[in-house]
Each structure stands twice: as structure tokens, then as C-alpha cells.
């Protein structure tokens, strides 16, 4: 336990911007320091002192002028902050020494004057603060300790504390009255009958401590923030510098990487307490160089995903604390530790020699071309970074400052499953099995620009009379990674003509004051999106990486059924019949225990719906049903030589003839013959429409088999 202090220095600072609970949130500079020494032993106060500070930008807000009584002319001749702090330290030391004391501690009204004003500005101006600025007493917390039945700390201020103790409010200027009333409050607390002692001051960390985090560690959600907009070359030390004055937990700065393993401009920062997290949120849109940084709340789970690790090898590598980590990228796959040591040379000694080098490898032991190297001091690391893009073997090597969290992320990425697992809650097929058309058939429509609050019922109402043409379970709303509507939906129609008509009639109709774009598309395009492809203004794009986006389903391929009856097959010799193509699986079910791994751009479908499944109109299940008529096999004769499958399918446009139902003949040279076999749903209508039509310059003759 620390010995109680016998002297406190009450300190108050004013900035060129807002004051009160928002002090320091606008990045305005300090323009005034006011202080007074309080002798707790002799129960007396010293002289009230004031020093004006000249900011880099002479612009005062109206609130500042009204509260401080200062004008631009008053501070334009003042000393800059570094000289003002030197003057403060000199005068306080002289007064303490004259009184026969040596040790003292600062005391402020709350945390803002030290954590949100002095330390951030001194860091931005590269000013070395004296040691006395790294510890202070928060008068509000000390008051709450002394008077437990007083209002909560967040509600306390100087006037409320003075009123609680029946202390007369000073009528002088705002800053002077604040300091004088704080001095009176302190003397009252230190006197009988309260006899409060000031023992444990608040501490400000001198530097950020690196460290590791286990995936099994529990992180409080109220201590984590997400910083966005960081320069790509920033390190954890730069993040700690941005949040200077606030205490970041050991190893609590984790830079985020994108799907390619490069930094994406975001970081997760873990603080020692919720109080420090709340102060960090007040630095939203503060600047790091020329860039403003956005600060948002995050969760402990988010931090563990980025910074957590389970590898013993990594834990041993990072066990050497307060080391500077350099990442090497682009190493030859045959590179050894000796070659890496020789690459850096004697000007930048690697900590521990070979033990200070960690090669990143795939699970099977193959090298990835990445490595991390430890250096003991900033000088060695700067010398190492000068070798950026120097040659090792026949390759140039990229060098970057790294962090412990980045080491964990890179090792997690290469040695385990992807970092962001997404498991869909229900077990649903991507497309219902009975209604998967051939990929080339454009019998679907895509709705773009839907309101985020739109439901399937809203979509059915929007389509109006065209809802009767929707297949059962044919409405698929596309959700984003968070499971929320993305503004897109796909509708499976009963035919290509119905899809075309729906797109023509409904395009740019309004839904809830928004016009909706409606496009005709194919089932293949719909599947691309529902299986993880991206949606953009230029259309549909396949998944952005060649790796599997989903856990591979266990398909069972049944033996292909005969396409034509045995008696019909006798009309042709076996060697001229083309081998039937195996049917692809029409649906993909995901096992309950399987995880889907998607990147940030992934979409997935909502459970499908339809007018009947949603009771949008009465289901026809109770109506008398007609047994489906089996398809008929017809023979097409007198075709032009060279006619392909596409030409024949175009001739049957509107009858939904799948390519698997079409067989063509070929001659001994492998060229298409003049005959073909087609399975059609109804023969009469086809014969009436197609018989004696031309395919190329040849009239066709259809013959029932």
C-alpha cells in the first residue's frame, strides 16, 4: 500500500473548445492552466497560479470565450504548451520545497483533464510530460469513497460536491472558482470528523505492453472498441499512441487482416476497464496524422477471434515480452533460419538467434513464404526495416512492423479453419428438389432495392397477379452476414415466359416509397448468389476466391437412368448414340454439424417461401389432382447436318425441355447427324407447333416412338 500524500496540487485546464463532460472530445488545444497547492498536513492552501498557453491555431469558440473570459489577443502572446508545462513544474516544485515537502500528487475534477486533454495533446506535439503527470487523484472517486451515500460518480461535479458539504460557491472566474472550491472540498474531507486519506492515485501507463491472448480467455464486452480507418502501415504502438492517456490491457491492440492476409485498416482494442472504454469512444473521429479514426463499440468475442491463439509454438515465440516484431513476406520456400540471420546482418541482431524467428507453415509442414522475427530495441528494428525489398536468394523480401495479434491471425489463417465461421440456424436446401431447372433456363427474377423491412408477404403483394406463377417455396430473400435483409430477393417462376412477363410488368414499380428493379435471370445465377457469390450494381459475380466457400456436401450420385426406352434404342447402333450425361444433384443439404465459412461479402438465403406456404391464397392441395402424364419420346428427322443441342433447344423454347432429355446422333467422324431423340411433356401440342417447322433450311418431321 502506498503511503498517503501530504500535499496535493489541484489542477484545472481549459481548451479552446467545449468544456464540462465533453472536454477534449473535439481535439481543441489547451489555452489555460490553473493550479493551487493544498497542504494536507497543515490544512492550508497555497497561492492560486495561472498560466496561459498559446495554441497552434488561434481560434476560440463562443462557449470558450464566455466561460473563460479570454480572447484571441490574450493568448496570442502566451508561451506554447511545452514552456507552459515547464513553468508549471518549476513553480510547483519551488513551492513544495519551500514548505519543507518533496512528494506531491495532482488532483483533478474527474478523468478528462489528464487523460483526454494533457496526454493526447502532448503526444501529438511530441512533448515529454513530467512524471507527476502520470498519476493523479480523481476528486469525484475520492469524494464517493469518503461519502458513500452521495450521488453517483457520473452525476458529481464541483458545485454538487460543494453543495453537499455546505461550502460557499466562489463567484470569481470559472477556472479560478473551480480550483478554489476543489481545494476547500479537499481540506474538508481531510479534516475532522472525516479524516479522509489520499492513498491510491489513478495511474496512466507510460507505454503499451505487448502480450498474447488465449482463445479460452474471457474478455469483457464492455472493454473492447473497434477502430476503423487506420493507415495500412500503422502498428499496435501507433494505436497506443492514438489512445495515449487511456490504459490499454496487456496485448490489447489487435490489427485486423483481410481475406488476403493484409491489414484492412481496422483494429480491436481492449482496455483495462469500462471507464477507459467509454473515454475511448469520445475520441471518435479524432485524427491520426491526416486521417480521422472512427471508434465504435465491439465485443469480447470479436477480440478473441482476432487476437486469440492456441498454438504452443506461437505462445513460446511471443513469451519474450517487450520485443519488436517484424513480419517478412515473400521468402523463398527453401529459406532457412541461417539465411534469415545473414539477411539482417550484425546491424540488426535478432533476439535469441534462431529462436527469434518463426516460420509460418501450412498444416502439412510446407512453408508459406512468411516469417516473423523478434528484435530487442527500436534501433535494431529500424535498421531491419531499411532492408525492405532487399534480395534473399532470388526474391525480394517485404518487411513490415507487426504485432502479437497479427502473428496469431496469420498462424490461425494458415494452420486452422477460417477465422469467421457462420453456421446457418436451420437445415435448409438451397433450392427445393423438384423445381431445379436447367442452368441455362432463365425462369427466375431478381428483385433489387427492396426496403430492409420488406417481408415475403410484401414481395407477394408487390408482384400482384404474378404470384400465381411462383413455384412452391420459390421466394428466396438474400440475407447478409449478420442475417439481415440485403435488399435483394430471387423468385422462381413456373416458366421462362412468366419470368420475362413479370420482369417487364413489375420493373421499377414502387414498394413502400421505393422503386424496385426487377430482372430476369437464371437458376445458375441465383445459385451463385445463394451459394456465396456477390451482388453488385453491374450484375452477378461469382464467389471472389477459388477456395470452397462451403463445407463440401456428401453427394450420392445415383446411376443415370435410361433416357430412351429399350425398344427405341434398337433403332440405332450403340456406337452412334452419345453417352448420356450424369445428372447433377439438384439440391444441397448442409449437415447439422457442418460449418459454413464465408468472407465478409458472403450472402445466404432465407428459408424459402411461396404463396401457398404463407397462406397468401388458399392452397390447391384439397382440389382434385390430375395424374401427371408421362413424357413422350419423339424422333426428329431431316435435320441439317451440324445442328447442335442449342439449336434444338431454341426450337422447343417455351416447353422447358432440359438438355438431359435430348439425344443427337453422330456419324463416324463425330459430326452431328440428321436425327435426334427428344422427350417432351405432351406430344400433340408440340407436333402442332413444331412439326414441319424449319431448322436452318430443312423442314422437320416429328415421329412418335
XYZ file of C-alpha atoms in Angstrom:
705
model
C 0.000 0.000 0.000
C 1.292 3.479 -0.927
C 1.910 5.977 1.873
C -0.640 8.814 1.998
C 0.331 12.057 0.266
C 0.651 15.168 2.422
C 0.422 17.633 -0.470
C -1.935 17.748 -3.460
C -1.809 20.079 -6.444
C -5.296 20.907 -7.696
C -5.096 21.291 -11.473
C -7.636 22.648 -13.943
C -7.212 23.010 -17.720
C -9.247 24.912 -20.302
C -9.292 24.255 -24.031
C -10.314 26.365 -27.000
C -13.441 24.246 -27.405
C -16.110 22.626 -25.262
C -15.849 22.097 -21.518
C -17.619 20.006 -18.898
C -18.356 16.314 -19.670
C -17.291 16.738 -23.340
C -13.903 18.266 -22.528
C -11.300 17.045 -25.011
C -13.781 15.336 -27.334
C -13.301 17.995 -30.048
C -9.465 17.838 -30.144
C -9.171 21.526 -29.269
C -5.883 22.689 -27.766
C -5.154 23.815 -24.202
C -5.233 27.568 -23.661
C -5.072 27.830 -19.862
C -3.680 26.006 -16.814
C -4.774 26.949 -13.289
C -3.481 25.253 -10.138
C -3.226 25.559 -6.365
C -1.182 23.601 -3.803
C -3.080 22.066 -0.840
C -1.098 21.201 2.324
C -2.981 18.297 3.920
C -0.721 18.229 6.987
C -1.136 21.875 7.996
C -4.632 22.141 6.466
C -3.911 25.204 4.329
C -3.762 26.203 0.679
C -1.093 27.928 -1.341
C -1.210 30.679 -3.916
C -3.626 30.412 -6.850
C -1.496 30.285 -10.015
C -2.387 30.623 -13.687
C -0.508 30.342 -16.953
C -1.898 30.979 -20.426
C -0.976 28.678 -23.299
C -0.641 29.671 -26.936
C -2.252 27.056 -29.236
C -1.099 26.341 -32.767
C -4.461 27.561 -34.095
C -5.716 30.836 -32.595
C -9.433 30.201 -32.801
C -11.667 30.193 -29.718
C -15.270 29.034 -29.685
C -18.006 31.265 -28.289
C -18.505 28.843 -25.398
C -14.818 29.080 -24.532
C -14.842 32.877 -24.622
C -17.953 33.104 -22.449
C -16.685 30.648 -19.845
C -13.014 31.573 -19.597
C -13.336 35.286 -20.345
C -10.351 35.027 -22.697
C -9.966 36.439 -26.183
C -7.537 35.660 -29.009
C -5.500 38.761 -28.122
C -4.936 37.430 -24.578
C -3.336 34.166 -25.647
C -1.527 35.177 -28.835
C 1.409 36.446 -26.725
C 1.436 33.438 -24.352
C 4.015 30.643 -24.277
C 3.417 27.345 -26.137
C 2.417 24.230 -24.193
C 5.915 22.848 -23.637
C 7.130 26.061 -21.972
C 3.885 26.369 -20.004
C 4.309 22.847 -18.592
C 7.916 23.599 -17.697
C 6.755 26.743 -15.883
C 4.092 24.748 -14.036
C 6.588 22.120 -12.881
C 9.114 24.728 -11.797
C 6.682 26.786 -9.726
C 5.076 23.754 -8.053
C 8.469 22.274 -7.138
C 9.668 25.575 -5.670
C 6.519 25.980 -3.567
C 6.648 22.399 -2.302
C 10.330 22.702 -1.412
C 9.771 25.986 0.448
C 7.102 24.291 2.544
C 9.518 21.538 3.576
C 7.960 18.789 1.462
C 9.140 16.763 -1.529
C 6.395 14.470 -2.789
C 3.073 15.641 -4.214
C 0.320 14.335 -6.454
C -2.088 16.025 -8.842
C -5.822 16.149 -8.154
C -8.421 16.919 -10.821
C -12.182 17.006 -11.162
C -12.686 13.719 -12.994
C -10.503 11.971 -15.562
C -10.769 14.293 -18.540
C -8.143 16.926 -17.726
C -5.320 14.379 -17.572
C -6.441 11.514 -19.814
C -8.367 13.344 -22.550
C -6.570 16.698 -22.699
C -2.975 16.771 -21.433
C -1.724 13.381 -22.627
C -3.274 13.371 -26.129
C -2.078 16.902 -26.923
C 1.403 16.293 -25.519
C 1.638 13.130 -27.646
C 0.537 14.951 -30.810
C 3.151 17.659 -30.192
C 5.875 15.188 -29.141
C 6.184 16.758 -25.691
C 7.737 14.715 -22.895
C 5.452 15.051 -19.884
C 6.953 15.121 -16.365
C 6.460 12.061 -14.157
C 3.925 13.889 -11.980
C 1.503 13.832 -14.935
C 1.294 10.011 -14.869
C -0.508 9.767 -11.519
C -3.387 11.798 -10.121
C -6.361 11.638 -7.798
C -9.872 11.803 -9.219
C -11.678 14.035 -6.722
C -15.057 12.555 -7.641
C -13.945 8.999 -6.795
C -12.288 10.126 -3.567
C -15.448 12.034 -2.624
C -17.547 8.906 -3.237
C -15.189 6.863 -1.027
C -15.482 9.421 1.758
C -19.251 9.862 1.381
C -20.793 6.606 0.107
C -24.347 7.997 0.304
C -23.520 10.871 -2.066
C -24.769 10.881 -5.694
C -23.210 8.558 -8.257
C -19.796 9.470 -9.657
C -21.174 10.280 -13.120
C -23.570 12.808 -11.583
C -20.995 14.548 -9.388
C -19.296 17.832 -10.217
C -17.535 20.526 -8.208
C -20.692 22.527 -7.483
C -22.622 19.439 -6.344
C -19.783 18.331 -4.060
C -19.505 21.843 -2.588
C -23.252 21.981 -2.020
C -23.154 18.562 -0.329
C -20.562 19.873 2.158
C -22.244 23.304 2.539
C -19.240 25.088 1.056
C -19.835 28.574 -0.274
C -19.563 28.803 -4.044
C -16.889 31.222 -5.261
C -18.071 33.950 -7.617
C -14.746 34.549 -9.411
C -13.960 33.401 -12.950
C -14.928 29.861 -13.887
C -11.466 28.254 -13.856
C -10.346 30.035 -10.668
C -13.582 29.229 -8.833
C -13.295 25.570 -9.831
C -9.786 25.292 -8.382
C -10.605 27.185 -5.165
C -13.735 25.138 -4.473
C -11.831 21.880 -5.108
C -9.191 22.985 -2.587
C -11.878 23.704 0.034
C -13.526 20.301 -0.626
C -10.191 18.517 -0.173
C -9.453 20.303 3.128
C -12.937 19.495 4.408
C -12.513 15.806 3.546
C -9.059 15.686 5.180
C -10.221 17.410 8.377
C -12.152 16.011 11.319
C -14.559 14.280 11.538
C -13.959 12.741 8.061
C -10.138 12.488 8.121
C -10.008 11.089 4.574
C -6.575 9.994 3.370
C -5.430 10.142 -0.253
C -3.544 6.888 -0.765
C -4.120 5.158 -4.132
C -3.943 7.537 -7.117
C -5.031 6.824 -10.663
C -2.196 5.687 -12.955
C -1.500 6.434 -16.597
C 0.547 3.803 -18.412
C 3.891 5.067 -19.695
C 3.934 2.612 -22.602
C 1.921 -0.135 -24.211
C 2.811 -3.686 -23.163
C 2.665 -6.405 -25.777
C 1.426 -9.864 -24.898
C -0.607 -12.847 -26.025
C -4.234 -13.795 -25.633
C -5.674 -17.290 -25.411
C -8.834 -18.316 -27.228
C -10.089 -19.677 -23.918
C -9.754 -16.310 -22.202
C -12.930 -14.455 -21.239
C -12.942 -10.817 -22.365
C -15.490 -8.364 -21.014
C -17.672 -6.934 -23.791
C -17.622 -3.528 -22.090
C -13.864 -3.100 -22.507
C -13.441 -3.504 -26.288
C -13.706 -0.992 -29.132
C -13.225 -1.212 -32.886
C -11.097 1.486 -34.534
C -11.673 1.965 -38.264
C -9.801 3.997 -40.866
C -6.247 3.302 -39.688
C -3.357 3.821 -42.111
C -2.331 0.447 -43.528
C 1.228 0.787 -42.184
C 0.130 1.537 -38.605
C 1.261 -0.756 -35.773
C -0.016 -1.530 -32.301
C 2.300 1.185 -30.957
C 0.607 3.714 -33.239
C -2.762 2.625 -31.868
C -1.483 3.001 -28.311
C -0.201 6.453 -29.225
C -3.628 7.416 -30.580
C -5.254 6.359 -27.288
C -2.489 7.846 -25.102
C -3.784 8.670 -21.647
C -6.036 5.606 -21.573
C -4.783 2.279 -20.245
C -4.859 -0.484 -22.855
C -4.756 -4.022 -21.474
C -1.593 -6.049 -21.979
C -1.553 -7.206 -25.594
C -4.855 -5.397 -26.098
C -4.212 -3.879 -29.546
C -5.065 -6.281 -32.391
C -4.819 -5.216 -36.042
C -7.342 -6.923 -38.335
C -6.383 -8.641 -41.584
C -8.454 -9.095 -44.729
C -9.027 -12.312 -46.660
C -5.645 -11.916 -48.401
C -3.783 -11.596 -45.086
C -3.211 -7.851 -45.411
C -4.285 -5.187 -42.953
C -7.727 -3.777 -43.657
C -7.467 -0.524 -41.689
C -9.305 -1.811 -38.616
C -8.171 -2.759 -35.139
C -9.763 -4.111 -31.986
C -8.551 -2.526 -28.768
C -9.127 -3.902 -25.292
C -8.942 -1.524 -22.311
C -8.466 -2.272 -18.645
C -11.971 -1.137 -17.654
C -15.302 0.049 -18.956
C -14.466 3.590 -17.846
C -11.461 3.727 -20.166
C -13.512 2.183 -22.989
C -16.112 4.950 -22.613
C -13.384 7.593 -22.750
C -12.013 5.944 -25.895
C -15.429 6.249 -27.562
C -15.200 10.021 -27.062
C -12.221 10.017 -29.442
C -14.486 9.125 -32.352
C -13.200 10.907 -35.485
C -10.035 12.133 -33.794
C -7.074 12.272 -36.130
C -4.068 10.038 -36.656
C -1.922 12.154 -38.919
C -4.205 13.359 -41.708
C -6.775 10.590 -41.258
C -9.699 10.625 -38.878
C -10.344 7.397 -36.993
C -13.820 6.056 -36.319
C -14.309 4.418 -32.924
C -17.186 2.031 -32.185
C -18.150 -0.472 -29.527
C -17.130 -4.092 -30.051
C -17.439 -7.356 -28.122
C -15.024 -9.619 -26.333
C -15.830 -12.361 -28.841
C -14.692 -10.076 -31.668
C -11.389 -9.507 -29.899
C -10.811 -13.217 -29.232
C -11.450 -14.063 -32.893
C -8.696 -11.689 -33.950
C -6.157 -11.846 -31.120
C -6.758 -15.301 -29.615
C -4.489 -18.236 -30.331
C -3.976 -21.820 -29.257
C -0.570 -22.709 -30.711
C 2.115 -23.536 -28.151
C 4.776 -22.643 -30.703
C 3.362 -19.132 -31.060
C 2.977 -18.740 -27.295
C 6.621 -19.685 -26.811
C 7.719 -17.323 -29.584
C 5.771 -14.409 -28.073
C 6.764 -15.202 -24.491
C 9.710 -12.806 -24.850
C 7.875 -9.636 -23.864
C 8.529 -6.060 -24.986
C 10.088 -7.240 -28.241
C 9.536 -5.535 -31.579
C 8.111 -7.910 -34.198
C 8.942 -7.634 -37.904
C 6.993 -9.598 -40.487
C 8.830 -10.977 -43.534
C 6.785 -11.726 -46.629
C 7.873 -13.321 -49.893
C 10.567 -15.652 -48.550
C 11.827 -18.444 -50.792
C 10.250 -21.730 -49.750
C 13.731 -23.136 -49.130
C 14.833 -20.278 -46.834
C 16.430 -21.332 -43.534
C 16.956 -19.575 -40.208
C 20.668 -19.146 -41.001
C 19.834 -17.348 -44.247
C 17.404 -15.035 -42.428
C 20.052 -14.164 -39.822
C 22.556 -13.474 -42.584
C 19.972 -11.321 -44.389
C 19.654 -8.948 -41.414
C 23.348 -8.997 -40.541
C 25.102 -7.588 -37.453
C 23.441 -4.151 -37.656
C 20.091 -5.570 -36.521
C 20.601 -8.516 -34.212
C 17.716 -10.960 -33.933
C 16.667 -11.696 -30.340
C 17.695 -15.225 -29.384
C 19.187 -16.031 -32.785
C 17.260 -18.864 -34.440
C 14.728 -18.897 -31.594
C 13.712 -15.361 -32.537
C 12.494 -16.488 -35.985
C 9.079 -18.074 -36.533
C 8.356 -19.529 -39.983
C 4.687 -19.751 -40.964
C 3.760 -23.131 -42.411
C 0.737 -24.967 -43.733
C -0.676 -27.865 -41.684
C 1.310 -30.323 -43.804
C 4.578 -28.530 -42.990
C 5.028 -26.716 -46.311
C 6.337 -23.120 -45.925
C 4.054 -20.220 -46.853
C 6.796 -17.686 -47.532
C 6.038 -15.699 -44.357
C 8.067 -15.395 -41.161
C 8.158 -13.262 -38.014
C 11.356 -12.005 -36.428
C 11.974 -10.515 -32.948
C 14.205 -7.518 -32.235
C 15.125 -6.225 -28.792
C 15.062 -2.466 -29.422
C 13.752 0.199 -31.760
C 17.193 0.811 -33.242
C 17.539 -2.771 -34.439
C 14.014 -2.801 -35.855
C 14.563 0.441 -37.785
C 17.772 -0.943 -39.260
C 15.874 -4.085 -40.228
C 13.101 -2.114 -41.960
C 15.733 -0.402 -44.119
C 16.228 -3.777 -45.799
C 12.685 -3.640 -47.180
C 12.674 -5.207 -50.662
C 16.291 -6.386 -50.400
C 17.084 -9.683 -52.124
C 17.233 -13.059 -50.363
C 18.088 -15.821 -52.782
C 16.337 -14.695 -55.948
C 13.368 -12.950 -54.320
C 12.891 -9.509 -52.844
C 11.577 -9.551 -49.275
C 8.854 -7.259 -47.919
C 9.288 -6.137 -44.302
C 6.608 -4.644 -42.038
C 6.240 -3.867 -38.369
C 3.899 -6.423 -36.856
C 2.064 -7.229 -33.654
C 1.432 -10.250 -31.461
C -2.189 -10.305 -32.612
C -1.098 -10.329 -36.259
C 1.150 -13.320 -35.545
C -1.851 -15.140 -34.091
C -4.071 -14.232 -37.046
C -1.576 -15.334 -39.676
C -0.915 -18.625 -37.886
C -4.662 -19.192 -37.423
C -5.270 -18.495 -41.089
C -2.711 -20.964 -42.384
C -2.929 -23.707 -39.772
C -6.647 -23.920 -38.964
C -10.101 -23.237 -40.324
C -11.074 -19.729 -41.457
C -11.488 -17.092 -38.793
C -15.168 -16.302 -39.328
C -17.410 -19.351 -39.105
C -21.041 -18.807 -39.968
C -23.492 -21.561 -39.215
C -26.999 -21.202 -40.639
C -29.579 -21.877 -37.936
C -31.957 -24.154 -39.869
C -31.101 -27.054 -42.158
C -32.478 -25.881 -45.479
C -31.861 -26.802 -49.082
C -30.538 -24.072 -51.318
C -33.235 -24.933 -53.831
C -36.215 -27.275 -53.431
C -35.521 -30.560 -55.157
C -38.493 -30.902 -57.523
C -38.044 -27.435 -59.009
C -34.455 -27.082 -60.172
C -34.482 -26.128 -63.846
C -31.515 -26.476 -66.173
C -28.878 -23.793 -65.563
C -29.428 -22.103 -68.937
C -33.177 -21.574 -68.394
C -33.955 -18.003 -67.344
C -37.110 -18.728 -65.388
C -36.195 -16.684 -62.278
C -36.457 -13.000 -61.472
C -34.237 -10.936 -59.249
C -35.635 -8.067 -57.158
C -33.122 -5.357 -56.253
C -33.555 -2.348 -53.982
C -36.081 -3.837 -51.560
C -36.680 -1.964 -48.302
C -34.808 -3.647 -45.467
C -38.096 -4.072 -43.602
C -39.753 -5.836 -46.537
C -41.090 -9.325 -45.872
C -42.056 -12.182 -48.192
C -45.687 -11.089 -47.853
C -44.680 -7.614 -49.098
C -42.965 -9.204 -52.099
C -46.042 -11.265 -52.941
C -48.238 -8.174 -52.702
C -45.768 -6.293 -54.913
C -45.915 -8.984 -57.611
C -49.723 -8.919 -57.599
C -51.292 -11.173 -60.209
C -47.910 -12.740 -60.970
C -47.853 -14.517 -57.616
C -49.931 -17.285 -59.194
C -46.896 -18.106 -61.367
C -44.494 -18.585 -58.448
C -43.368 -22.121 -57.775
C -43.935 -23.578 -54.301
C -41.172 -22.427 -51.935
C -39.855 -20.230 -54.725
C -39.275 -16.944 -52.870
C -35.714 -16.534 -51.586
C -34.735 -13.379 -49.703
C -30.971 -12.825 -49.665
C -29.554 -12.112 -46.219
C -26.188 -10.595 -45.388
C -23.578 -11.991 -42.995
C -25.442 -10.665 -39.964
C -28.622 -12.436 -41.037
C -30.370 -9.199 -42.031
C -32.079 -8.491 -45.373
C -29.646 -7.286 -48.027
C -32.285 -5.624 -50.212
C -32.290 -8.414 -52.808
C -34.535 -11.399 -53.444
C -34.932 -14.140 -56.043
C -38.246 -15.564 -57.261
C -38.594 -18.883 -59.088
C -41.336 -18.675 -61.707
C -43.083 -21.578 -63.439
C -41.652 -20.812 -66.858
C -39.285 -18.557 -68.756
C -42.192 -16.671 -70.329
C -43.727 -15.976 -66.927
C -40.391 -14.722 -65.608
C -39.983 -12.437 -68.627
C -43.518 -11.089 -68.258
C -43.048 -10.489 -64.522
C -39.821 -8.588 -65.116
C -41.470 -6.432 -67.798
C -44.570 -5.608 -65.784
C -43.015 -5.088 -62.335
C -39.752 -3.338 -63.193
C -39.481 -0.042 -61.267
C -42.821 -0.427 -59.525
C -42.807 1.043 -56.024
C -42.829 -0.749 -52.682
C -43.052 1.439 -49.577
C -41.948 4.593 -51.425
C -39.032 2.815 -53.126
C -38.890 1.759 -56.745
C -37.805 -1.849 -57.208
C -35.672 -3.106 -60.074
C -36.796 -6.465 -61.469
C -34.567 -8.503 -63.789
C -34.937 -11.868 -65.424
C -32.171 -14.321 -64.505
C -31.341 -17.997 -64.498
C -31.253 -20.554 -61.707
C -27.484 -20.751 -62.148
C -27.144 -17.039 -61.436
C -29.432 -17.365 -58.438
C -27.379 -20.265 -57.120
C -24.177 -18.235 -57.459
C -25.568 -15.646 -55.058
C -27.207 -18.065 -52.659
C -24.004 -20.129 -52.504
C -21.838 -17.141 -51.566
C -21.373 -15.003 -54.685
C -21.517 -11.234 -54.502
C -24.170 -8.784 -55.603
C -23.121 -5.548 -57.278
C -24.567 -2.846 -59.449
C -23.121 -4.410 -62.574
C -24.855 -7.736 -62.088
C -23.858 -11.034 -60.536
C -20.309 -12.007 -59.689
C -19.103 -15.479 -58.702
C -17.519 -16.066 -55.314
C -14.370 -13.906 -55.114
C -11.969 -16.745 -54.345
C -11.350 -20.136 -55.851
C -11.400 -21.837 -52.489
C -14.522 -23.656 -51.410
C -16.920 -21.302 -49.713
C -18.963 -24.103 -48.157
C -18.173 -27.340 -46.434
C -18.325 -29.937 -49.245
C -21.656 -31.772 -49.062
C -21.629 -35.518 -49.313
C -23.387 -36.053 -52.621
C -24.588 -39.501 -53.643
C -24.771 -39.809 -57.437
C -27.381 -42.394 -58.474
C -26.658 -44.354 -61.631
C -28.063 -42.474 -64.629
C -31.435 -43.724 -65.733
C -32.056 -44.731 -69.336
C -33.034 -41.735 -71.422
C -34.891 -43.729 -74.107
C -36.858 -46.992 -73.902
C -35.029 -50.166 -74.772
C -37.210 -50.814 -77.828
C -36.476 -47.372 -79.198
C -32.755 -47.801 -78.679
C -32.751 -50.741 -81.111
C -33.328 -48.296 -83.967
C -29.772 -47.014 -83.547
C -26.437 -48.688 -83.365
C -24.742 -48.341 -79.965
C -21.691 -46.596 -81.404
C -23.681 -43.684 -82.809
C -25.521 -42.898 -79.563
C -23.900 -40.263 -77.412
C -23.255 -41.301 -73.809
C -25.886 -39.780 -71.544
C -24.604 -37.086 -69.188
C -24.872 -37.854 -65.474
C -27.449 -35.727 -63.769
C -26.042 -33.291 -61.229
C -27.564 -33.178 -57.750
C -30.459 -30.811 -57.632
C -30.179 -29.769 -54.016
C -27.507 -29.378 -51.381
C -28.370 -30.029 -47.759
C -25.904 -28.973 -45.106
C -25.340 -31.447 -42.242
C -26.326 -30.131 -38.850
C -22.769 -30.221 -37.517
C -21.132 -28.628 -40.527
C -19.961 -25.014 -40.504
C -20.181 -22.656 -43.447
C -17.141 -20.486 -43.923
C -17.726 -17.247 -45.800
C -15.870 -13.983 -46.160
C -17.383 -10.580 -45.409
C -19.078 -10.330 -48.823
C -20.996 -13.578 -48.479
C -24.765 -13.775 -48.722
C -27.048 -16.655 -47.971
C -30.760 -17.342 -48.495
C -33.575 -17.077 -46.061
C -35.881 -20.085 -45.699
C -37.835 -20.178 -48.973
C -41.468 -19.224 -49.107
C -44.334 -19.235 -51.568
C -47.951 -18.032 -51.775
C -49.246 -21.413 -50.645
C -46.760 -21.934 -47.830
C -47.577 -18.466 -46.456
C -51.349 -18.861 -46.888
C -51.249 -15.903 -49.267
C -54.090 -17.568 -51.109
C -55.824 -20.930 -50.456
C -53.678 -23.914 -51.215
C -54.790 -26.173 -54.035
C -53.882 -29.268 -52.064
C -57.529 -30.164 -51.459
C -58.527 -29.727 -55.111
C -58.811 -32.804 -57.290
C -55.489 -33.527 -58.867
C -54.785 -34.846 -62.332
C -52.164 -37.514 -62.585
C -49.155 -36.232 -64.466
C -48.915 -37.615 -67.974
C -45.643 -39.296 -68.754
C -43.493 -37.652 -71.344
C -43.439 -38.966 -74.914
C -40.359 -39.796 -76.983
C -40.270 -38.317 -80.483
C -37.799 -38.650 -83.301
C -36.723 -35.581 -85.255
C -35.817 -36.403 -88.852
C -34.355 -34.439 -91.732
C -32.260 -32.133 -89.547
C -29.457 -30.162 -91.112
C -26.021 -31.617 -90.534
C -24.159 -29.636 -87.887
C -27.298 -28.677 -85.943
C -26.372 -28.604 -82.261
C -28.147 -29.052 -78.963
C -28.558 -25.296 -78.571
C -30.349 -25.008 -81.914
C -32.768 -27.789 -80.998
C -33.491 -26.313 -77.553
C -34.226 -22.940 -79.151
C -36.761 -24.653 -81.383
C -38.526 -26.036 -78.285
C -38.365 -22.702 -76.479
C -41.274 -22.441 -74.014
C -41.631 -26.195 -73.392
C -38.900 -26.391 -70.712
C -37.028 -29.229 -72.404
C -33.949 -29.984 -70.254
C -30.728 -30.785 -72.114
C -30.663 -34.222 -70.470
C -33.846 -35.117 -72.428
C -32.137 -34.578 -75.787
C -30.089 -37.163 -77.708
C -28.393 -36.477 -81.042
C -26.777 -38.870 -83.484
C -23.294 -38.581 -84.892
C -21.550 -40.059 -87.892
C -18.267 -41.920 -87.982
C -16.370 -38.627 -87.977
C -18.006 -37.431 -84.742
C -20.167 -34.843 -86.534
C -23.840 -34.292 -85.671
C -26.203 -36.396 -87.719
C -29.621 -35.626 -89.210
C -31.692 -37.311 -86.470
C -32.348 -36.624 -82.794
C -34.439 -38.032 -79.944
C -36.333 -35.700 -77.598
C -38.502 -36.409 -74.541
C -41.420 -33.935 -74.495
C -44.232 -33.462 -71.916
C -47.143 -33.599 -74.406
C -46.820 -34.760 -77.960
C -49.876 -33.144 -79.605
C -49.113 -29.553 -78.702
C -45.501 -29.978 -79.704
C -46.402 -31.526 -83.056
C -48.851 -28.734 -83.803
C -46.291 -26.034 -83.045
C -43.059 -27.605 -84.228
C -43.950 -30.140 -86.961
C -42.779 -29.019 -90.432
C -41.000 -26.016 -88.973
C -37.595 -25.201 -90.325
C -34.332 -25.818 -88.530
C -31.885 -23.938 -90.659
C -33.034 -24.593 -94.228
C -34.531 -28.027 -93.518
C -38.165 -28.890 -92.779
C -38.554 -31.125 -89.747
C -40.614 -34.283 -89.456
C -41.600 -35.467 -85.960
C -42.279 -39.174 -85.432
C -43.721 -40.757 -82.275
C -41.704 -43.674 -80.869
